[in-house]
Coordinates of C-alpha atoms in Angstrom, one line a residue:
Chain A
X74 CA 111.6 106.4 190.1
X75 CA 112.2 103.4 187.9
X76 CA 115.2 105.0 186.3
X77 CA 115.7 102.2 183.8
X78 CA 112.7 103.3 181.8
X79 CA 112.5 107.0 182.3
X80 CA 116.1 108.1 181.9
X81 CA 116.6 107.0 178.3
X82 CA 114.7 105.6 175.3
X83 CA 115.0 102.1 174.2
X84 CA 118.2 102.1 172.0
X85 CA 117.6 102.0 168.3
X86 CA 119.5 99.9 165.8
X87 CA 122.4 102.3 165.5
X88 CA 122.7 102.7 169.3
X89 CA 122.4 99.0 169.7
X90 CA 125.3 98.5 167.3
X91 CA 127.4 101.0 169.1
X92 CA 126.7 99.3 172.4
X93 CA 127.5 95.9 170.9
X94 CA 130.9 97.2 169.7
X95 CA 131.6 98.8 173.0
X96 CA 130.7 95.6 174.8
X97 CA 133.0 93.6 172.7
X98 CA 135.9 96.0 173.2
X99 CA 135.2 96.2 176.9
X100 CA 135.0 92.4 177.2
X101 CA 138.2 92.1 175.3
X102 CA 139.9 94.6 177.7
X103 CA 138.7 92.8 180.7
X104 CA 139.7 89.4 179.2
X105 CA 143.1 90.9 178.5
X106 CA 143.4 92.1 182.1
X107 CA 142.4 88.7 183.5
X108 CA 144.8 87.0 181.0
X109 CA 147.6 89.3 182.2
X110 CA 146.9 88.4 185.8
X111 CA 146.7 84.7 185.0
X112 CA 149.9 84.9 183.0
X113 CA 151.7 86.6 185.9
X114 CA 150.4 84.0 188.3
X115 CA 151.3 81.2 185.9
X116 CA 154.8 82.5 185.4
X117 CA 155.2 82.6 189.1
X118 CA 154.0 79.0 189.2
X119 CA 150.9 79.8 191.2
X120 CA 148.5 78.0 188.9
X121 CA 150.4 74.7 189.3
X122 CA 147.6 72.2 190.1
X123 CA 149.9 70.6 192.8
X124 CA 149.8 73.7 194.8
X125 CA 146.0 74.0 194.7
X126 CA 145.6 70.3 195.5
X127 CA 146.8 71.0 199.0
X128 CA 143.5 72.8 199.8
X129 CA 141.7 69.4 199.3
X130 CA 144.3 67.2 200.8
X131 CA 143.1 65.8 204.1
X132 CA 146.6 64.4 204.8
X133 CA 148.0 67.8 205.0
X134 CA 145.3 68.9 207.3
X135 CA 144.2 71.9 205.3
X136 CA 140.6 71.2 204.8
X137 CA 140.1 70.2 208.5
X138 CA 141.9 73.4 209.6
X139 CA 139.8 75.6 207.3
X140 CA 136.6 73.9 208.2
X141 CA 137.4 74.4 211.9
X142 CA 138.1 78.0 211.3
X143 CA 134.9 78.4 209.4
X144 CA 133.1 76.8 212.4
X145 CA 134.9 79.3 214.7
X146 CA 133.8 82.2 212.6
X147 CA 130.2 81.0 212.5
X148 CA 130.3 80.3 216.3
X149 CA 131.3 83.8 217.1
X150 CA 128.8 85.2 214.7
X151 CA 126.0 83.1 216.1
X152 CA 126.8 84.0 219.7
X153 CA 127.0 87.7 218.8
X154 CA 123.8 87.6 216.8
X155 CA 121.7 85.9 219.5
X156 CA 122.9 88.1 222.3
X157 CA 122.7 91.3 220.2
X158 CA 119.1 90.5 219.1
X159 CA 117.9 90.0 222.6
X160 CA 119.7 93.0 224.0
X161 CA 118.8 95.1 221.0
X162 CA 115.1 94.3 221.4
X163 CA 115.3 95.3 225.1
X164 CA 117.1 98.5 224.3
X165 CA 114.6 99.4 221.5
X166 CA 111.7 98.9 224.0
X167 CA 113.7 101.0 226.5
X168 CA 114.2 103.7 224.1
X169 CA 110.5 103.9 223.4
X170 CA 109.7 103.9 227.1
X171 CA 107.4 106.6 228.5
X172 CA 109.8 107.3 231.3
X173 CA 112.6 109.8 230.7
X174 CA 114.9 108.1 233.2
X175 CA 114.8 104.9 231.1
X176 CA 114.9 106.6 227.7
X177 CA 117.8 108.8 228.4
X178 CA 120.4 106.3 229.6
X179 CA 119.4 103.9 226.9
X180 CA 119.8 106.5 224.2
X181 CA 123.2 107.3 225.6
X182 CA 124.3 103.6 225.6
X183 CA 123.0 103.2 222.0
X184 CA 124.7 106.3 220.7
X185 CA 128.0 105.5 222.5
X186 CA 128.4 102.1 221.0
X187 CA 127.5 103.4 217.6
X188 CA 130.1 106.1 217.8
X189 CA 133.1 103.9 218.9
X190 CA 135.0 101.9 216.2
X191 CA 134.3 98.2 216.6
X192 CA 138.0 97.3 216.6
X193 CA 138.6 99.7 219.6
X194 CA 135.6 98.1 221.4
X195 CA 137.1 94.6 220.9
X196 CA 140.5 95.7 222.0
X197 CA 138.9 97.3 225.0
X198 CA 137.3 94.0 225.9
X199 CA 140.5 92.1 225.3
X200 CA 142.9 94.4 227.0
X201 CA 141.0 96.3 229.7
X202 CA 138.5 93.9 231.1
X203 CA 141.2 91.3 232.3
X204 CA 142.7 94.1 234.4
X205 CA 139.6 94.4 236.4
X206 CA 139.3 90.6 236.9
X207 CA 137.1 89.5 234.0
X208 CA 138.8 86.5 232.4
X209 CA 139.1 87.1 228.7
X210 CA 139.9 85.1 225.6
X211 CA 140.0 86.3 222.0
X212 CA 136.7 84.5 221.4
X213 CA 135.0 86.3 224.4
X214 CA 136.4 89.6 223.5
X215 CA 135.3 89.3 219.9
X216 CA 131.8 88.0 220.8
X217 CA 131.4 90.7 223.4
X218 CA 132.5 93.4 221.0
X219 CA 130.3 92.2 218.2
X220 CA 127.4 91.9 220.6
X221 CA 127.8 95.4 222.1
X222 CA 127.8 97.3 218.8
X223 CA 125.3 95.1 217.0
X224 CA 122.9 95.5 219.8
X225 CA 123.1 99.2 219.3
X226 CA 122.5 98.9 215.6
X227 CA 119.7 96.4 216.0
X228 CA 118.1 98.6 218.7
X229 CA 117.7 101.4 216.1
X230 CA 116.4 98.9 213.6
X231 CA 113.8 97.5 216.0
X232 CA 112.8 100.9 217.1
X233 CA 112.2 101.9 213.5
X234 CA 110.3 98.6 213.0
X235 CA 108.1 99.2 216.0
X236 CA 107.4 102.8 215.0
X237 CA 106.5 101.6 211.5
X238 CA 103.6 99.5 212.7
X239 CA 100.4 101.2 211.8
X240 CA 99.2 103.6 214.5
X241 CA 95.8 102.1 214.4
X242 CA 97.1 98.8 215.8
X243 CA 98.4 100.5 218.9
X244 CA 95.3 102.6 219.4
X245 CA 93.0 99.6 218.8
X246 CA 95.0 97.6 221.4
X247 CA 94.7 100.4 224.0
X248 CA 91.0 100.7 223.2
X249 CA 90.6 97.0 224.0
X250 CA 91.9 97.8 227.5
X251 CA 95.4 96.4 227.2
X252 CA 98.2 97.7 229.3
X253 CA 101.2 99.2 227.6
X254 CA 103.3 96.2 228.3
X255 CA 100.7 94.0 226.6
X256 CA 100.4 96.4 223.7
X257 CA 104.2 96.2 223.2
X258 CA 104.6 92.4 223.6
X259 CA 101.3 91.2 222.1
X260 CA 100.6 93.7 219.3
X261 CA 103.6 95.8 218.3
X262 CA 106.6 93.5 218.7
X263 CA 105.3 90.5 216.8
X264 CA 104.4 92.6 213.8
X265 CA 107.6 94.6 214.0
X266 CA 109.7 91.4 214.2
X267 CA 107.9 89.8 211.2
X268 CA 108.5 93.0 209.2
X269 CA 112.2 93.2 210.3
X270 CA 113.0 89.6 209.7
X271 CA 114.9 90.2 206.3
X272 CA 116.8 93.0 207.9
X273 CA 117.8 90.7 210.7
X274 CA 119.2 88.1 208.3
X275 CA 121.0 90.9 206.4
X276 CA 122.5 92.1 209.6
X277 CA 123.8 88.5 210.1
X278 CA 125.9 89.1 206.9
X279 CA 127.3 92.3 208.4
X280 CA 128.2 90.5 211.6
X281 CA 129.9 87.6 209.8
X282 CA 131.9 90.2 207.8
X283 CA 132.9 91.9 211.0
X284 CA 134.0 88.6 212.7
X285 CA 137.0 88.8 210.3
X286 CA 138.3 91.4 212.7
X287 CA 139.3 88.4 214.8
X288 CA 142.3 88.3 212.5
X289 CA 143.6 91.4 214.1
X290 CA 142.9 90.4 217.7
X291 CA 144.3 86.9 217.3
X292 CA 141.1 84.8 217.2
X293 CA 141.5 81.7 214.9
X294 CA 138.9 82.6 212.4
X295 CA 139.4 82.0 208.6
X296 CA 142.0 84.6 207.8
X297 CA 144.1 84.0 211.0
X298 CA 143.9 80.2 210.2
X299 CA 145.1 80.8 206.7
X300 CA 147.9 82.9 208.0
X301 CA 149.1 80.4 210.5
X302 CA 148.8 77.6 207.9
X303 CA 150.9 79.7 205.5
X304 CA 153.5 80.2 208.3
X305 CA 153.5 76.5 209.0
X306 CA 154.0 75.5 205.3
X307 CA 156.5 78.2 204.7
X308 CA 158.6 76.7 207.4
X309 CA 158.4 73.3 205.9
X310 CA 158.4 73.8 202.1
X311 CA 159.2 77.4 201.6
X312 CA 156.9 80.1 200.2
X313 CA 154.7 78.0 197.8
X314 CA 151.2 77.7 199.3
X315 CA 150.7 81.3 200.4
X316 CA 148.6 82.6 197.6
X317 CA 146.3 79.5 197.5
X318 CA 145.5 79.5 201.2
X319 CA 144.7 83.2 201.2
X320 CA 142.5 82.8 198.1
X321 CA 140.7 79.9 199.8
X322 CA 140.0 81.8 203.0
X323 CA 138.8 84.8 201.2
X324 CA 136.6 82.8 198.9
X325 CA 134.9 80.9 201.8
X326 CA 134.0 84.3 203.4
X327 CA 132.5 85.6 200.2
X328 CA 130.6 82.3 199.4
X329 CA 129.1 82.0 202.9
X330 CA 128.1 85.7 202.8
X331 CA 126.6 85.5 199.2
X332 CA 124.5 82.5 200.4
X333 CA 123.3 84.5 203.5
X334 CA 122.5 87.5 201.3
X335 CA 120.4 85.3 199.1
X336 CA 118.7 83.9 202.1
X337 CA 117.9 87.5 203.2
X338 CA 116.4 88.2 199.7
X339 CA 114.4 85.0 199.9
X340 CA 113.0 85.9 203.4
X341 CA 112.3 89.4 202.2
X342 CA 110.3 88.1 199.2
X343 CA 108.3 85.7 201.5
X344 CA 107.7 88.5 203.9
X345 CA 106.4 90.7 201.2
X346 CA 104.1 88.0 199.9
X347 CA 102.7 87.5 203.4
X348 CA 99.4 89.2 203.6
X349 CA 99.8 90.3 207.2
X350 CA 102.8 92.5 206.3
X351 CA 101.8 93.3 202.8
X352 CA 101.9 97.0 202.0
X353 CA 104.9 97.7 204.2
X354 CA 107.7 99.6 202.6
X355 CA 110.8 98.0 201.3
X356 CA 112.9 97.0 204.3
X357 CA 116.5 97.1 203.6
X358 CA 119.6 97.7 205.7
X359 CA 120.9 101.3 205.2
X360 CA 124.2 101.4 203.2
X361 CA 126.2 102.5 206.2
X362 CA 125.0 99.6 208.4
X363 CA 125.9 97.2 205.7
X364 CA 129.5 98.6 205.8
X365 CA 129.9 97.0 209.2
X366 CA 131.7 98.4 212.2
X367 CA 128.5 100.0 213.5
X368 CA 127.5 102.3 210.6
X369 CA 126.9 106.0 210.9
X370 CA 125.5 108.1 213.7
X371 CA 122.7 110.2 212.1
X372 CA 119.2 108.8 212.5
X373 CA 116.9 110.1 209.9
X374 CA 113.6 111.7 210.9
X375 CA 110.9 109.3 211.7
X376 CA 113.3 106.9 213.2
X377 CA 114.8 105.7 209.9
Chain B
X54 CA 147.8 112.2 233.0
X55 CA 151.6 112.2 232.4
X56 CA 151.5 109.9 229.5
X57 CA 149.3 112.1 227.5
X58 CA 151.9 114.9 227.4
X59 CA 154.7 112.4 227.0
X60 CA 153.1 110.8 223.9
X61 CA 151.5 113.9 222.5
X62 CA 153.6 113.6 219.3
X63 CA 152.5 110.0 218.7
X64 CA 148.9 110.7 219.4
X65 CA 148.8 113.7 217.2
X66 CA 150.5 112.1 214.3
X67 CA 148.3 109.0 214.7
X68 CA 145.2 111.2 214.7
X69 CA 146.4 113.0 211.5
X70 CA 147.1 109.6 209.9
X71 CA 143.5 108.5 210.7
X72 CA 142.1 111.8 209.5
X73 CA 144.0 111.8 206.2
X74 CA 143.2 108.1 205.7
X75 CA 139.5 108.8 206.1
X76 CA 139.4 112.0 204.0
X77 CA 141.5 110.6 201.1
X78 CA 139.5 107.3 200.9
X79 CA 136.3 109.2 201.4
X80 CA 137.0 111.4 198.3
X81 CA 138.1 108.4 196.2
X82 CA 135.1 106.4 197.3
X83 CA 132.7 109.2 196.5
X84 CA 134.1 109.6 193.0
X85 CA 134.1 105.9 192.3
X86 CA 130.8 105.3 193.9
X87 CA 129.1 108.1 191.8
X88 CA 130.5 106.5 188.7
X89 CA 129.2 103.1 189.8
X90 CA 125.8 104.6 190.5
X91 CA 125.7 106.2 187.1
X92 CA 126.6 102.9 185.6
X93 CA 123.9 101.1 187.5
X94 CA 121.2 103.2 185.8
X95 CA 122.9 103.5 182.4
X96 CA 121.3 102.4 179.2
X97 CA 124.0 99.9 178.5
X98 CA 123.3 96.5 180.0
X99 CA 126.9 95.4 180.4
X100 CA 127.7 98.5 182.3
X101 CA 124.8 97.9 184.6
X102 CA 125.8 94.3 185.1
X103 CA 129.4 95.2 185.8
X104 CA 128.4 97.8 188.5
X105 CA 125.9 95.3 190.1
X106 CA 128.6 92.7 190.2
X107 CA 131.1 95.1 191.8
X108 CA 128.6 96.1 194.5
X109 CA 127.5 92.5 195.2
X110 CA 131.1 91.3 195.6
X111 CA 132.2 94.1 197.9
X112 CA 129.0 94.0 199.9
X113 CA 129.7 90.4 200.7
X114 CA 133.4 90.7 201.4
X115 CA 134.7 91.7 204.8
X116 CA 136.8 94.8 204.7
X117 CA 139.6 92.9 206.4
X118 CA 139.7 90.4 203.5
X119 CA 140.0 93.4 201.0
X120 CA 142.9 94.7 203.0
X121 CA 144.4 91.2 203.2
X122 CA 144.4 90.9 199.4
X123 CA 145.7 94.3 198.7
X124 CA 148.5 93.9 201.3
X125 CA 149.4 90.2 201.0
X126 CA 147.7 89.0 197.8
X127 CA 148.8 91.3 195.0
X128 CA 152.5 90.7 195.6
X129 CA 151.8 87.3 193.9
X130 CA 151.2 89.1 190.6
X131 CA 154.3 91.2 191.1
X132 CA 152.5 94.3 192.0
X133 CA 152.7 96.3 195.2
X134 CA 151.7 99.6 196.6
X135 CA 154.4 102.2 197.2
X136 CA 153.4 102.3 200.9
X137 CA 151.0 100.6 203.4
X138 CA 149.2 103.9 203.7
X139 CA 148.3 103.9 200.0
X140 CA 147.3 100.3 200.2
X141 CA 144.9 101.2 203.0
X142 CA 143.5 104.1 201.1
X143 CA 142.9 101.7 198.1
X144 CA 141.2 99.0 200.3
X145 CA 139.0 101.6 202.0
X146 CA 138.0 103.3 198.8
X147 CA 137.2 100.2 196.8
X148 CA 135.1 98.9 199.7
X149 CA 133.3 102.1 200.6
X150 CA 132.5 102.9 196.9
X151 CA 130.1 100.0 196.8
X152 CA 128.1 101.5 199.7
X153 CA 128.3 105.0 198.3
X154 CA 126.8 103.5 195.1
X155 CA 124.0 101.8 197.1
X156 CA 123.2 105.1 199.0
X157 CA 123.2 107.1 195.8
X158 CA 121.0 104.6 193.9
X159 CA 118.4 104.8 196.6
X160 CA 118.6 108.6 196.2
X161 CA 118.2 108.4 192.4
X162 CA 115.2 106.2 193.0
X163 CA 113.7 108.8 195.3
X164 CA 113.7 111.5 192.6
X165 CA 110.2 111.7 191.2
X166 CA 109.9 110.3 187.7
X167 CA 108.4 113.5 186.5
X168 CA 111.7 115.2 186.8
X169 CA 113.4 112.8 184.5
X170 CA 110.5 112.7 182.2
X171 CA 110.6 116.5 181.9
X172 CA 114.3 116.4 181.3
X173 CA 113.8 113.9 178.6
X174 CA 111.0 115.9 177.1
X175 CA 113.3 118.9 176.9
X176 CA 115.6 116.8 174.8
X177 CA 118.4 116.2 177.3
X178 CA 120.1 112.9 176.7
X179 CA 120.9 110.3 179.3
X180 CA 124.2 111.9 180.4
X181 CA 122.8 115.4 180.6
X182 CA 119.6 114.5 182.4
X183 CA 121.6 112.4 184.9
X184 CA 124.2 115.1 185.5
X185 CA 122.0 118.2 185.6
X186 CA 118.6 117.0 186.7
X187 CA 118.7 113.7 188.6
X188 CA 122.0 113.5 190.4
X189 CA 121.9 117.0 192.0
X190 CA 118.5 116.1 193.4
X191 CA 119.7 112.7 194.4
X192 CA 122.7 114.1 196.2
X193 CA 120.4 116.4 198.3
X194 CA 118.1 113.5 199.4
X195 CA 121.1 111.3 200.3
X196 CA 122.9 113.7 202.6
X197 CA 122.1 111.6 205.7
X198 CA 122.8 108.2 204.3
X199 CA 125.9 109.4 202.6
X200 CA 127.0 111.1 205.7
X201 CA 126.6 107.9 207.6
X202 CA 128.7 106.1 205.1
X203 CA 131.4 108.7 205.8
X204 CA 131.2 108.2 209.5
X205 CA 131.3 104.4 209.1
X206 CA 134.3 104.9 206.8
X207 CA 136.0 107.0 209.5
X208 CA 135.5 104.3 212.0
X209 CA 136.5 101.6 209.6
X210 CA 139.9 103.2 209.1
X211 CA 140.8 101.5 212.5
X212 CA 141.2 98.2 210.6
X213 CA 144.3 99.7 208.8
X214 CA 146.0 99.4 212.2
X215 CA 146.0 95.6 211.7
X216 CA 148.0 96.1 208.5
X217 CA 150.9 98.2 209.8
X218 CA 149.5 101.7 209.3
X219 CA 150.2 103.8 212.4
X220 CA 146.7 105.2 212.9
X221 CA 144.9 105.8 216.2
X222 CA 144.2 102.2 216.8
X223 CA 147.8 101.2 216.2
X224 CA 148.8 104.0 218.7
X225 CA 146.3 102.4 221.1
X226 CA 148.0 99.0 220.8
X227 CA 151.4 100.6 221.3
X228 CA 150.5 102.8 224.2
X229 CA 148.5 100.1 226.0
X230 CA 151.6 98.0 226.2
X231 CA 153.7 100.7 227.6
X232 CA 151.1 102.2 230.0
X233 CA 149.3 99.1 231.4
X234 CA 148.6 101.0 234.6
X235 CA 146.7 103.8 232.8
X236 CA 144.8 101.6 230.3
X237 CA 141.5 103.3 230.8
X238 CA 143.0 106.7 230.1
X239 CA 144.7 105.4 227.0
X240 CA 141.4 104.1 225.7
X241 CA 139.6 107.3 226.6
X242 CA 142.2 109.3 224.6
X243 CA 141.9 107.1 221.5
X244 CA 138.1 107.0 221.6
X245 CA 138.1 110.8 222.0
X246 CA 140.3 111.0 218.8
X247 CA 137.6 109.1 216.9
X248 CA 134.8 111.1 218.4
X249 CA 136.5 114.3 217.4
X250 CA 136.0 113.2 213.8
X251 CA 132.6 111.5 214.0
X252 CA 130.6 113.7 216.3
X253 CA 131.2 117.0 214.4
X254 CA 130.5 115.1 211.2
X255 CA 127.2 114.0 212.5
X256 CA 126.4 117.5 213.5
X257 CA 127.5 118.9 210.2
X258 CA 125.3 116.3 208.3
X259 CA 122.3 117.4 210.2
X260 CA 123.0 121.0 209.4
X261 CA 123.6 120.3 205.7
X262 CA 120.6 118.1 205.5
X263 CA 118.3 120.9 206.8
X264 CA 119.9 123.4 204.4
X265 CA 119.6 121.3 201.2
X266 CA 116.6 119.1 201.9
X267 CA 113.9 119.3 199.2
X268 CA 110.5 119.5 200.7
X269 CA 108.1 117.4 198.8

């Protein structure tokens, strides 16, 4: 339903005037709120340009440190994404297998990793695995945790993608005498992946968001780096750069994620224009998956 | 097994903290998210813009960053929450509301246009048709996505552990230091605590979905 047009008439002159008045009042209220916040910050001296200059001052080492932290964040996200995509594709194929002894365990693995909180999973990798002789660092634990739960989420997404390929494709491939491995690898997977491409990019945003959990397990990503910089500067100059560094770290996260989201939208637009996938439904990550941490547990009928 | 009985109090109170964290923020997020979804389809363009902006910002912000700002950031403007628990509820609700809004909006879009047209033809205004015709149907179709948002929220409460709320994950960190020899058991107990919330929820969602689904 295109609610915009059905739910209400186009406003007439009187309604438009009312809306304009409301908009002005609302805008004034918000402006007042922003001004209040700025005034508070100003009276605490937080808007002092000298305090913000440190963010761009190479001599203090802040830009380098934040840049390095951003690279750390991206590195763990990249490792997690690649590993999760490969494993997720394998699990998706496994879950669609004809053999119950493959399907069953694979389903159990997928469901388990979706049911456990991501942070607990990461802590498990960090705390338990070293006791059975697996050398662990914060990076490995984070990458492994992100991989394990993303692979479960992606497996479900891939499965939905494979199931959404028109039935005729599969039947035609079998009719041509292909074996089931060939049908999967030559016919179904290429189409499913092309259709799922925007979702994959969107999942990257989710993964990047989740990498901020590194803050809690002691991996030097953006937030942790900001915190240790704050502690360092507090020691030297007292509590004057705290706010600036936190804002910088938060903003970098948001900017990188917004850019990735835009990329996902762009890819989606291109995919939709592509004749080979035209006519496919809107592909979008479900809201719960976008929340990160593995999303919910209930798979809707029809795989999605 | 000894430590389970030794630390029963800690585990139980941690479980209750996690549960109340999830329930309180779930209710707040549901209310806020519904308002946001209403704003996103409202006739007033600035309201639509505001809601879209809110959702876009929170969709692209890690939950940890939201926590971070509510715990460490707002002291800079001389505000603070009365307790860490309330700060955690605020962070979780603000974050989850964006996704409740997204789920609901897809539900509103799934209501056939004829329903809204009929409501308008009967003379209901925007608020009435949204409240009495569109949203009730939308809620029925979004039971699974909304339920999934709830489950994801229940799991996301674990992040509060990083900000000094003694929930299950915080108990995990404390117990794993004290019982290094029984680490696997500690993890099993904590994971079981989360599963006790999530698995019955998943089951209830399926039941409710079957009950209220509209066959079209």
